[in-house]
mmCIF file of C-alpha atoms in Angstrom:
data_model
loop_
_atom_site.group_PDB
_atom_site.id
_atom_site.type_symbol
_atom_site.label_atom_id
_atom_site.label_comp_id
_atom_site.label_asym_id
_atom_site.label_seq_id
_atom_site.Cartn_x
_atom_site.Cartn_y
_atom_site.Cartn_z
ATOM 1 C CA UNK X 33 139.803 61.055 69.017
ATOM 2 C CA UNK X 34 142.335 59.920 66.266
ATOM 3 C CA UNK X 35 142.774 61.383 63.326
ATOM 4 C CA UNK X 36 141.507 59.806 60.055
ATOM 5 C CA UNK X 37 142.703 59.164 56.568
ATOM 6 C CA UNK X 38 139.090 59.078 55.157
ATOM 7 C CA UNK X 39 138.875 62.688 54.256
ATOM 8 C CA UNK X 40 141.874 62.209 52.399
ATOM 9 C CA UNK X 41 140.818 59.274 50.412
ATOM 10 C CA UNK X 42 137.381 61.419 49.744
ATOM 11 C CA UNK X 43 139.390 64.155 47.816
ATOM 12 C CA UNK X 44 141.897 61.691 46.014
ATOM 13 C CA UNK X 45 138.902 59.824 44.769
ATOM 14 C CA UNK X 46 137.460 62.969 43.733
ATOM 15 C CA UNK X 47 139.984 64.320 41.774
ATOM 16 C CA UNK X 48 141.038 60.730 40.181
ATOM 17 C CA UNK X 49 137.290 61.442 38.938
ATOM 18 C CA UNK X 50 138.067 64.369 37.273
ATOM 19 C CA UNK X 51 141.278 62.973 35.854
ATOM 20 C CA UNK X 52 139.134 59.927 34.437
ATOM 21 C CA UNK X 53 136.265 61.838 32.767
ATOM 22 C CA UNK X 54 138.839 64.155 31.049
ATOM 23 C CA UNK X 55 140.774 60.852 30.142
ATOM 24 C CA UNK X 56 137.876 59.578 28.661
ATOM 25 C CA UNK X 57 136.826 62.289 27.021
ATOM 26 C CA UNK X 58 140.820 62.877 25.025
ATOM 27 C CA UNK X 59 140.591 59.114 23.891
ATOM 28 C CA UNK X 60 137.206 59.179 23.065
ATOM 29 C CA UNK X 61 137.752 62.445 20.161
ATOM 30 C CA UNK X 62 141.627 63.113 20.066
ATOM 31 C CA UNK X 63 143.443 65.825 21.474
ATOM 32 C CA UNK X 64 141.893 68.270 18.902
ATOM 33 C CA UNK X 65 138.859 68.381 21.521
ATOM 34 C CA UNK X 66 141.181 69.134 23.899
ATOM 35 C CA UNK X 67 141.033 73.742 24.403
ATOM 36 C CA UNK X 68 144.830 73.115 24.780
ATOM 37 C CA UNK X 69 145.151 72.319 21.515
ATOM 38 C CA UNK X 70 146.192 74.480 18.330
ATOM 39 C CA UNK X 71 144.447 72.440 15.796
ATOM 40 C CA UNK X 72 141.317 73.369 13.806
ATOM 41 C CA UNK X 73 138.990 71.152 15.275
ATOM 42 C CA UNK X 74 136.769 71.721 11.739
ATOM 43 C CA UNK X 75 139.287 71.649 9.485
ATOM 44 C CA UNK X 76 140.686 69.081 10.966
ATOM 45 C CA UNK X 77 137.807 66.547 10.389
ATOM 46 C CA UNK X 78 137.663 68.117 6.730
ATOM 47 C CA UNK X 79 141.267 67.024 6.346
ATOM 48 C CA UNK X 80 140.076 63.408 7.459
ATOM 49 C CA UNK X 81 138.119 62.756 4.616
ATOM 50 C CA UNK X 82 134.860 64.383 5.902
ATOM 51 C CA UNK X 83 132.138 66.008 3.745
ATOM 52 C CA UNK X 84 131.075 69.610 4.584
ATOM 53 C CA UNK X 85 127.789 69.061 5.167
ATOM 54 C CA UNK X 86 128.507 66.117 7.787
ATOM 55 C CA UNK X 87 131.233 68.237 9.599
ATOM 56 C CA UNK X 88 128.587 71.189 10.058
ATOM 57 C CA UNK X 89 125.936 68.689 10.981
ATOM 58 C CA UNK X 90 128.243 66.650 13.600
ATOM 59 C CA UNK X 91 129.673 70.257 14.879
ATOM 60 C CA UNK X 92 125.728 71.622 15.191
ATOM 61 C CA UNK X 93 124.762 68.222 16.658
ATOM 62 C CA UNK X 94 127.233 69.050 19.347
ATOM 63 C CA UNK X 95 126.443 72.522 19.834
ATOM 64 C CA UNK X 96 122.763 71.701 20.711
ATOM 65 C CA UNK X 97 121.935 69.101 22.191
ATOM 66 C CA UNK X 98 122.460 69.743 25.682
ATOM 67 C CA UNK X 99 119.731 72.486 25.992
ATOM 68 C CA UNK X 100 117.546 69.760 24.726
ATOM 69 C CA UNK X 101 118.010 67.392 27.327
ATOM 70 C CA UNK X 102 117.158 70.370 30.080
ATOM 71 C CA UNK X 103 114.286 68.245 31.198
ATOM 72 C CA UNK X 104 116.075 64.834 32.502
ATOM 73 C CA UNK X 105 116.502 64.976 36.026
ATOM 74 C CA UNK X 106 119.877 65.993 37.085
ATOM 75 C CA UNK X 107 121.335 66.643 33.704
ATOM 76 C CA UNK X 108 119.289 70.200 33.909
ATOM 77 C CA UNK X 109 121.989 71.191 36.301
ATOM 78 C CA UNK X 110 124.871 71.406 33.639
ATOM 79 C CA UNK X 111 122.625 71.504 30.337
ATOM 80 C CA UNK X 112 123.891 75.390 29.628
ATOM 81 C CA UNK X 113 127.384 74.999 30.715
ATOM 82 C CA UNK X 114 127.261 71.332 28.941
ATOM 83 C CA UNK X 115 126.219 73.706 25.727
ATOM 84 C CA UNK X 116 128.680 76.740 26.085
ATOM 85 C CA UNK X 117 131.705 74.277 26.650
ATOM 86 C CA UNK X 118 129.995 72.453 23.633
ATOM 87 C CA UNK X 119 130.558 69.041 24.994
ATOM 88 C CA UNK X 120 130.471 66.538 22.600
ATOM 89 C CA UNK X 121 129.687 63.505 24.876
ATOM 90 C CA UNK X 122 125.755 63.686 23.957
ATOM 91 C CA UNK X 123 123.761 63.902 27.118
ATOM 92 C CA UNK X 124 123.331 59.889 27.023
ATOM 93 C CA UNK X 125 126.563 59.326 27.293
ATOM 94 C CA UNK X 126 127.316 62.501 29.807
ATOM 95 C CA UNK X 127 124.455 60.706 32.290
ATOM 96 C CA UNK X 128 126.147 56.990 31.731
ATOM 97 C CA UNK X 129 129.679 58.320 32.793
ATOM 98 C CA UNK X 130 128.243 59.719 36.157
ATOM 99 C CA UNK X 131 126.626 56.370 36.930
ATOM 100 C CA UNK X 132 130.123 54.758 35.823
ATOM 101 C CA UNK X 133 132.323 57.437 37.898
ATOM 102 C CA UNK X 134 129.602 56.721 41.129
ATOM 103 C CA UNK X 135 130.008 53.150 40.772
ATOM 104 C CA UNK X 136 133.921 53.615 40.484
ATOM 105 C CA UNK X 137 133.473 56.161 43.533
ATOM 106 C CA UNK X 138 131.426 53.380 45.388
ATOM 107 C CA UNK X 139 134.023 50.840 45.125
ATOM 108 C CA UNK X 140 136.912 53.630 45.868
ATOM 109 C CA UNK X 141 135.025 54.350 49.289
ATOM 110 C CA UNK X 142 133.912 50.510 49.526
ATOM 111 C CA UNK X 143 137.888 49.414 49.988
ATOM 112 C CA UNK X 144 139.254 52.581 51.509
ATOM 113 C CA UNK X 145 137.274 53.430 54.133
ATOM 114 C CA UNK X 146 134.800 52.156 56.751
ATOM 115 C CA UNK X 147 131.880 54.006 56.024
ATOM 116 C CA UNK X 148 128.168 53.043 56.427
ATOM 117 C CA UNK X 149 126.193 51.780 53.464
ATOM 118 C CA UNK X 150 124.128 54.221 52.967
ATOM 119 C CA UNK X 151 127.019 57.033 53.246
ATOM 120 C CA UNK X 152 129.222 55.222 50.442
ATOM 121 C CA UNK X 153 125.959 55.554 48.178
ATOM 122 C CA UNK X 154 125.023 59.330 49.045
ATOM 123 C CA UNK X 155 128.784 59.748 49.114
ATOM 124 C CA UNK X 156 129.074 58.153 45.574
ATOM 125 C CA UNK X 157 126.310 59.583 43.630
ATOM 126 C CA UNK X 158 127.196 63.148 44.976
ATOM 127 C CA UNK X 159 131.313 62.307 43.915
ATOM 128 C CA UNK X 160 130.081 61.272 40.402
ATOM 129 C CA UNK X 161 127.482 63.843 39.468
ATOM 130 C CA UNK X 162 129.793 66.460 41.167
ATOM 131 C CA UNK X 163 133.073 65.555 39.245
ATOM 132 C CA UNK X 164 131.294 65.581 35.731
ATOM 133 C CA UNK X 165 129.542 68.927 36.534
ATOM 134 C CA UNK X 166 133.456 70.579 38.168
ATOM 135 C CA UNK X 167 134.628 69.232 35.088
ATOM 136 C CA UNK X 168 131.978 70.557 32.387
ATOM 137 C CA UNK X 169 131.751 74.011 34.342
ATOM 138 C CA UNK X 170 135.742 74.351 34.218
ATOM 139 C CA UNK X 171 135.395 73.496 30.305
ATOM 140 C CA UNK X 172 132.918 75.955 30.099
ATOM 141 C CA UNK X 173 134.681 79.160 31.650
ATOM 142 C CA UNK X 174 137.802 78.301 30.303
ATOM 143 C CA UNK X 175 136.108 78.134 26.713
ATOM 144 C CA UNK X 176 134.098 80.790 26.809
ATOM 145 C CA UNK X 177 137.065 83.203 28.285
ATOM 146 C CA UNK X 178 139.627 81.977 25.314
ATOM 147 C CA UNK X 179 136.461 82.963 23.032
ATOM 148 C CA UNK X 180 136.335 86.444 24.831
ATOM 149 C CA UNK X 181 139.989 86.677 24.214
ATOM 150 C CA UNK X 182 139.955 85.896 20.372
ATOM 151 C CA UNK X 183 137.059 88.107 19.174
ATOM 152 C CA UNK X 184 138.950 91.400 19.100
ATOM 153 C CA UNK X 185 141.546 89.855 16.816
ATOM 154 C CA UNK X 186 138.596 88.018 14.913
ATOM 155 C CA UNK X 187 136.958 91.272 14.224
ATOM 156 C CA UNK X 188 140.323 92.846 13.388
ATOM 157 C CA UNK X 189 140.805 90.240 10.395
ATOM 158 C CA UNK X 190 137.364 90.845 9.120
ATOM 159 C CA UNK X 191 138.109 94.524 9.069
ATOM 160 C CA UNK X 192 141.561 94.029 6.869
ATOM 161 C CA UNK X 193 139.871 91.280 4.356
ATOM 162 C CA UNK X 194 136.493 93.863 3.967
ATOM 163 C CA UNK X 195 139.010 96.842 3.511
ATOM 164 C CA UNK X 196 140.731 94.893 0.377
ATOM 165 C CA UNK X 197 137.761 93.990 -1.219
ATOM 166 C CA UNK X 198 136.500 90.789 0.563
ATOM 167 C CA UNK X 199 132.828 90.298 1.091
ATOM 168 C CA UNK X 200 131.827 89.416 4.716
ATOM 169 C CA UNK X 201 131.132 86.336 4.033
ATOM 170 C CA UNK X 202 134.823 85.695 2.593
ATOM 171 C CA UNK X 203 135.617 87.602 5.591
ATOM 172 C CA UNK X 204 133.821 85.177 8.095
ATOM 173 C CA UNK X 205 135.619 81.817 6.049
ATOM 174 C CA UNK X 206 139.017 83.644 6.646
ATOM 175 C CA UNK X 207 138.610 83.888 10.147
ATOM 176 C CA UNK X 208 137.568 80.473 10.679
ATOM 177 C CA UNK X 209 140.517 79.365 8.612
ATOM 178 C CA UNK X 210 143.606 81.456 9.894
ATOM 179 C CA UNK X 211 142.508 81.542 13.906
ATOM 180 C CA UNK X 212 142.570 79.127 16.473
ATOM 181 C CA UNK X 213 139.986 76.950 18.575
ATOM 182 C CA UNK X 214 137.768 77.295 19.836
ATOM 183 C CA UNK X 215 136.594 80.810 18.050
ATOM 184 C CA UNK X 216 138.023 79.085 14.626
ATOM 185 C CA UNK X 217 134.780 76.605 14.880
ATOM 186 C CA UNK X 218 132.847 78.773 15.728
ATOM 187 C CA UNK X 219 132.785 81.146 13.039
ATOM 188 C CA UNK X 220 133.629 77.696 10.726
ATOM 189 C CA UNK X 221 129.925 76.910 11.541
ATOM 190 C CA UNK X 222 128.739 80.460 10.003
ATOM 191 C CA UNK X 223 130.688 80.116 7.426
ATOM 192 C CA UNK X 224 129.720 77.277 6.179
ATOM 193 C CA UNK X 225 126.148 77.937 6.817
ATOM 194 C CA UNK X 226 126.167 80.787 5.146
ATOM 195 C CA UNK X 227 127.493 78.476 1.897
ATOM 196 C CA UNK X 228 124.056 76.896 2.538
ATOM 197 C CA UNK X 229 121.756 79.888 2.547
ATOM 198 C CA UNK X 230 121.573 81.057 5.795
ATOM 199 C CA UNK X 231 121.606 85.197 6.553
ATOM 200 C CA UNK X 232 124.944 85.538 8.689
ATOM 201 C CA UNK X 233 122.901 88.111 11.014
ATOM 202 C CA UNK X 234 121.151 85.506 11.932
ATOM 203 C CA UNK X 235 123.728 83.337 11.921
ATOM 204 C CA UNK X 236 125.434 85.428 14.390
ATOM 205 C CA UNK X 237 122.710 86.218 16.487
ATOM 206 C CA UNK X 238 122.218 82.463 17.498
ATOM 207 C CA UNK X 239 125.739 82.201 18.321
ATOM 208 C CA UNK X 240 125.622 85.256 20.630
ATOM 209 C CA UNK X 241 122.999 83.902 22.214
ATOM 210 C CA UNK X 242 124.284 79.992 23.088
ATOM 211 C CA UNK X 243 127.466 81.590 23.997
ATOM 212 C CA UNK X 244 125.907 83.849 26.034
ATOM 213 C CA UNK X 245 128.639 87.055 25.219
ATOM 214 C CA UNK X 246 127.833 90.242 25.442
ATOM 215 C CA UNK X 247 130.332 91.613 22.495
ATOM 216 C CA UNK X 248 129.182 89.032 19.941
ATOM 217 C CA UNK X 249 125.627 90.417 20.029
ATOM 218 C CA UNK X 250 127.692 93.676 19.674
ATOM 219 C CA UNK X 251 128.822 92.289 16.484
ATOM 220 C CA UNK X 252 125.140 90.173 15.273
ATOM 221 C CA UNK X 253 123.860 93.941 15.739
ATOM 222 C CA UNK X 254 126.436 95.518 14.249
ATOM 223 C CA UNK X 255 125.849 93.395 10.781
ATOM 224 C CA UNK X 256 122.284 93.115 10.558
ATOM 225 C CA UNK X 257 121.746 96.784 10.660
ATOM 226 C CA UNK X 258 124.054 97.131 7.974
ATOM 227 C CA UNK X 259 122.748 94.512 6.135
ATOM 228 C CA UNK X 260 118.921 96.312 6.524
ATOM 229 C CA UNK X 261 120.449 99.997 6.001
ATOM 230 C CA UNK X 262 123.843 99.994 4.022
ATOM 231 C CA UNK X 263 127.044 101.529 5.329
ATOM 232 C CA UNK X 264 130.675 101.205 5.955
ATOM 233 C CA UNK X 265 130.720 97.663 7.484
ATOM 234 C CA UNK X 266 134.840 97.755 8.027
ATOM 235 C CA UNK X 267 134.650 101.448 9.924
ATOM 236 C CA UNK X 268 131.730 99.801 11.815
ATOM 237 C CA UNK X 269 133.324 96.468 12.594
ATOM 238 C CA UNK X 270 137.204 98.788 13.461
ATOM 239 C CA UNK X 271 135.126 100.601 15.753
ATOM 240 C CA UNK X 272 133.625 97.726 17.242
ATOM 241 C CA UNK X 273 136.673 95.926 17.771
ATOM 242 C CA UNK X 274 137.778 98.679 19.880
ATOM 243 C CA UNK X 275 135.289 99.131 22.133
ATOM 244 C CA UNK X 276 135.596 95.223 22.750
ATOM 245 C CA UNK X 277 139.339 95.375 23.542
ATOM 246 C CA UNK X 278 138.768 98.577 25.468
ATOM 247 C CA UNK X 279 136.037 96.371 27.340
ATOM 248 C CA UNK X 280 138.781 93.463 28.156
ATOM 249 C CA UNK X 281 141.061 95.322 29.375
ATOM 250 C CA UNK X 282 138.513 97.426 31.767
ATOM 251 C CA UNK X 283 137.145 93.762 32.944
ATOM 252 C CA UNK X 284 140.961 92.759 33.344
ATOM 253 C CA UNK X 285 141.590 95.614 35.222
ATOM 254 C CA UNK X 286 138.554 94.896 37.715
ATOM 255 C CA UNK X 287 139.571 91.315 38.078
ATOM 256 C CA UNK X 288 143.215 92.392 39.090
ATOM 257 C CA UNK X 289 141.313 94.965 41.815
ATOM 258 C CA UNK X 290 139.218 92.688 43.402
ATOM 259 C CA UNK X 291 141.303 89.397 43.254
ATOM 260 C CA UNK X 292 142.730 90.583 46.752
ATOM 261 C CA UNK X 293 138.930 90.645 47.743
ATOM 262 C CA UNK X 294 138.067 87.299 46.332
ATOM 263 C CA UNK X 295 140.987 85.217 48.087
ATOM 264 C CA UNK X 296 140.730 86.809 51.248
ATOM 265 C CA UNK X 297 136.622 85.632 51.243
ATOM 266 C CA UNK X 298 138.302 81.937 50.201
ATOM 267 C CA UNK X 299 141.242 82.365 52.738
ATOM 268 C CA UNK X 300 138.728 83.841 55.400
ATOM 269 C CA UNK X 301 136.272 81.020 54.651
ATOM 270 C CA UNK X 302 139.117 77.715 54.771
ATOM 271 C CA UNK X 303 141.320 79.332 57.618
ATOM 272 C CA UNK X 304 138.443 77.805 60.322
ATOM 273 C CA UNK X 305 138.936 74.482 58.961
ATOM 274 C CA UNK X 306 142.835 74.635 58.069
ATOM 275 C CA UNK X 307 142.698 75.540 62.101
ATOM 276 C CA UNK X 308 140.605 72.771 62.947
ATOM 277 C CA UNK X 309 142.927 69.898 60.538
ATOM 278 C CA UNK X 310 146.151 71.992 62.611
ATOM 279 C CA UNK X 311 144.536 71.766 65.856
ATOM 280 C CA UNK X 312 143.599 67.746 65.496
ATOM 281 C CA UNK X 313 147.353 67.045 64.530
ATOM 282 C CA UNK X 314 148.647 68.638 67.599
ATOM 283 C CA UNK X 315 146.214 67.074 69.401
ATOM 284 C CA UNK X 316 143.791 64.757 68.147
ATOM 285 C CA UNK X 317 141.424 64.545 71.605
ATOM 286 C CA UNK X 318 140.989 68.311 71.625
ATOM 287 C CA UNK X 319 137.519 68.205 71.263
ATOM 288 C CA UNK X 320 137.111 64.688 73.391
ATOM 289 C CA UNK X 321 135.122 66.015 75.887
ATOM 290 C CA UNK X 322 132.294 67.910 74.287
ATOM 291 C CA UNK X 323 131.339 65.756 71.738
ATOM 292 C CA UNK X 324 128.411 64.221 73.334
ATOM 293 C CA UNK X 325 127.663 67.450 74.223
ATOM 294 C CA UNK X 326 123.939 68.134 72.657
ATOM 295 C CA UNK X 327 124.805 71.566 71.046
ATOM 296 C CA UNK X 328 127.978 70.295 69.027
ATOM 297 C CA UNK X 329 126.733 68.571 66.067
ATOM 298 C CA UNK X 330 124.382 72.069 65.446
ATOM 299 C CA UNK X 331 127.423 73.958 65.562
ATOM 300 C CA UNK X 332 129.529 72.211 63.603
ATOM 301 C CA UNK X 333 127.067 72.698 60.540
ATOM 302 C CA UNK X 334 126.211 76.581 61.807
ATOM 303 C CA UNK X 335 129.467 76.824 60.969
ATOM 304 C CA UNK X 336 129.827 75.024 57.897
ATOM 305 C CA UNK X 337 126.588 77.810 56.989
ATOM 306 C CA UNK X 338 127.929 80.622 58.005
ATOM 307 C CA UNK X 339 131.022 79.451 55.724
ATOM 308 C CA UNK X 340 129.477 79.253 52.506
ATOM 309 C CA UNK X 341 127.243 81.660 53.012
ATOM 310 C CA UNK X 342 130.146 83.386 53.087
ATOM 311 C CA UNK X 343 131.430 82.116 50.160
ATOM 312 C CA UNK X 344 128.700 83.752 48.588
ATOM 313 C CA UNK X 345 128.127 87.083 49.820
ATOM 314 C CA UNK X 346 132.451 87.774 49.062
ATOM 315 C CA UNK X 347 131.401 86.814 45.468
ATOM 316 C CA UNK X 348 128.449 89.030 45.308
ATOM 317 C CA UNK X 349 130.762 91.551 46.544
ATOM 318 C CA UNK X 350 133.403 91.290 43.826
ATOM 319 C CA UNK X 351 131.698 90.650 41.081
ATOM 320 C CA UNK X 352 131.300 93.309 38.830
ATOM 321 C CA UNK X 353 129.888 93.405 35.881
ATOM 322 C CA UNK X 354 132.096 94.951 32.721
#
């Protein structure tokens, strides 16, 4: 039994996958798209020469569309984390770029290795709808998590522009215009629909909701009852702000606690097969003679199983909702 490079050319054509969709993605809108980036995304495309209304419409376009699109085959699969990572490929071009990356995969396992027809394809269409959805889903988390991290310094803002005479709406433009992406666009969009008409409760409501965050329903709640019954919005909002940082750090302090948990299920899950790469390098006819054996191939994927399975049941375990 001799060892083989093919597993190794499987993950290097994954991950030159990933590298090409997010390569793609950079050239195709600039690094302002990029959640790396300090710019304004918004203001940025205002500063280009772009009217108001077409920036909110473009940024809105983008927002939405991918919950749309829930009924194409496939695309369903990434639709909401297409939408909370607010994606701006449209879902057209999101489904053309997997057939592109499975072709590229195709010819990637065509020239290095000798699999079977029929494995290249599988192989292929799995590598190219996989990468785009690893890559969309790491957008996602990483978005939504830099949002979590903003809002308590958001809210903090709004409470120092109402407190010196600012109304909420003035409030909501200076947040969009003195934070960063991605929460700056975000509250750019209210703002400027607000301009338009639109009740800001509501405004923030539908935000809460396509984000998906638990403390910006805190805050669409938090306005529209004192938009219905009067009050002191800036005590409200002060208050508010601290319950959400007292909130972060409680969910910080639960991710620190059961980190130890969550890589020993990954550690406990890859040792096996970390073992089995170690053992075939020492000696790569280990398992020569029970492979024709009729109960190996069942074990092998029992075992692959009992794996992810546990996988699963470590992340059940440790996570905790905050």
């Amino acid at each position: 039994m001799q060892l083989s490079a093919e597993p190794i050319i499987y993950g290097l054509i994954f991950v030159a996958v990933l590298v090409l969709v997010e390569g793609i993605y950079l050239v195709t809108f600039g690094k302002s798209i990029s959640l790396n980036s300090k710019v304004n995304r918004r203001l940025e495309m205002l500063e280009k020469g772009g009217r108001r209304e077409e920036v909110l419409e473009q940024l809105r376009k983008e927002m939405r569309q991918h919950m749309k699109s829930q009924t194409i085959p496939l695309y369903s699969l990434l639709a909401e984390r297409a939408q909370k990572a607010a994606i701006a490929f449209t879902p057209k071009q999101l489904m053309m770029i997997m057939a592109g990356l499975g072709v590229f995969a195709f010819l990637g396992l065509s020239i290095g290795t000798g699999a079977g027809l029929p494995l290249r394809i599988i192989a292929s269409v799995i590598i190219g709808v996989g990468g785009v959805f690893f890559w969309v889903n790491g957008k996602a988390k990483k978005r939504i998590s830099m949002i979590e991290e903003q809002l308590p310094d958001a809210v903090e803002l709004m409470v120092r522009s109402l407190r010196v005479g600012h109304p909420f709406a003035s409030a909501v433009q200076i947040v969009a215009k003195e934070v960063e992406d991605p929460l700056a666009t975000e509250f750019g969009i209210i703002a400027d629909e607000s301009s338009y008409g639109r009740d800001v409760g509501e405004a923030l409501k539908e935000m809460a909701e396509r984000l998906d965050i638990q403390d910006f329903r805190f805050l669409a709640v938090a306005v529209t009852i004192q938009q219905q019954s009067g009050g002191n919005l800036a005590e409200v909002l002060a208050g508010l702000a601290k319950v959400i940082r007292a909130r972060f750090r409680l969910f910080r302090r639960v991710k620190a606690i059961t980190a130890e948990a969550q890589w020993s299920g990954k550690f406990l899950s890859a040792f096996p097969l970390l073992a089995l790469m170690g053992t075939l390098a020492r000696d790569p006819n280990y398992y020569d003679g029970v492979l024709d054996h009729a109960y190996f191939i069942p074990a092998c994927f029992f075992v692959g199983v009992m794996l992810t399975i546990n996988l699963f049941v470590m992340r059940m375990l440790t996570n905790i909702q905050v």
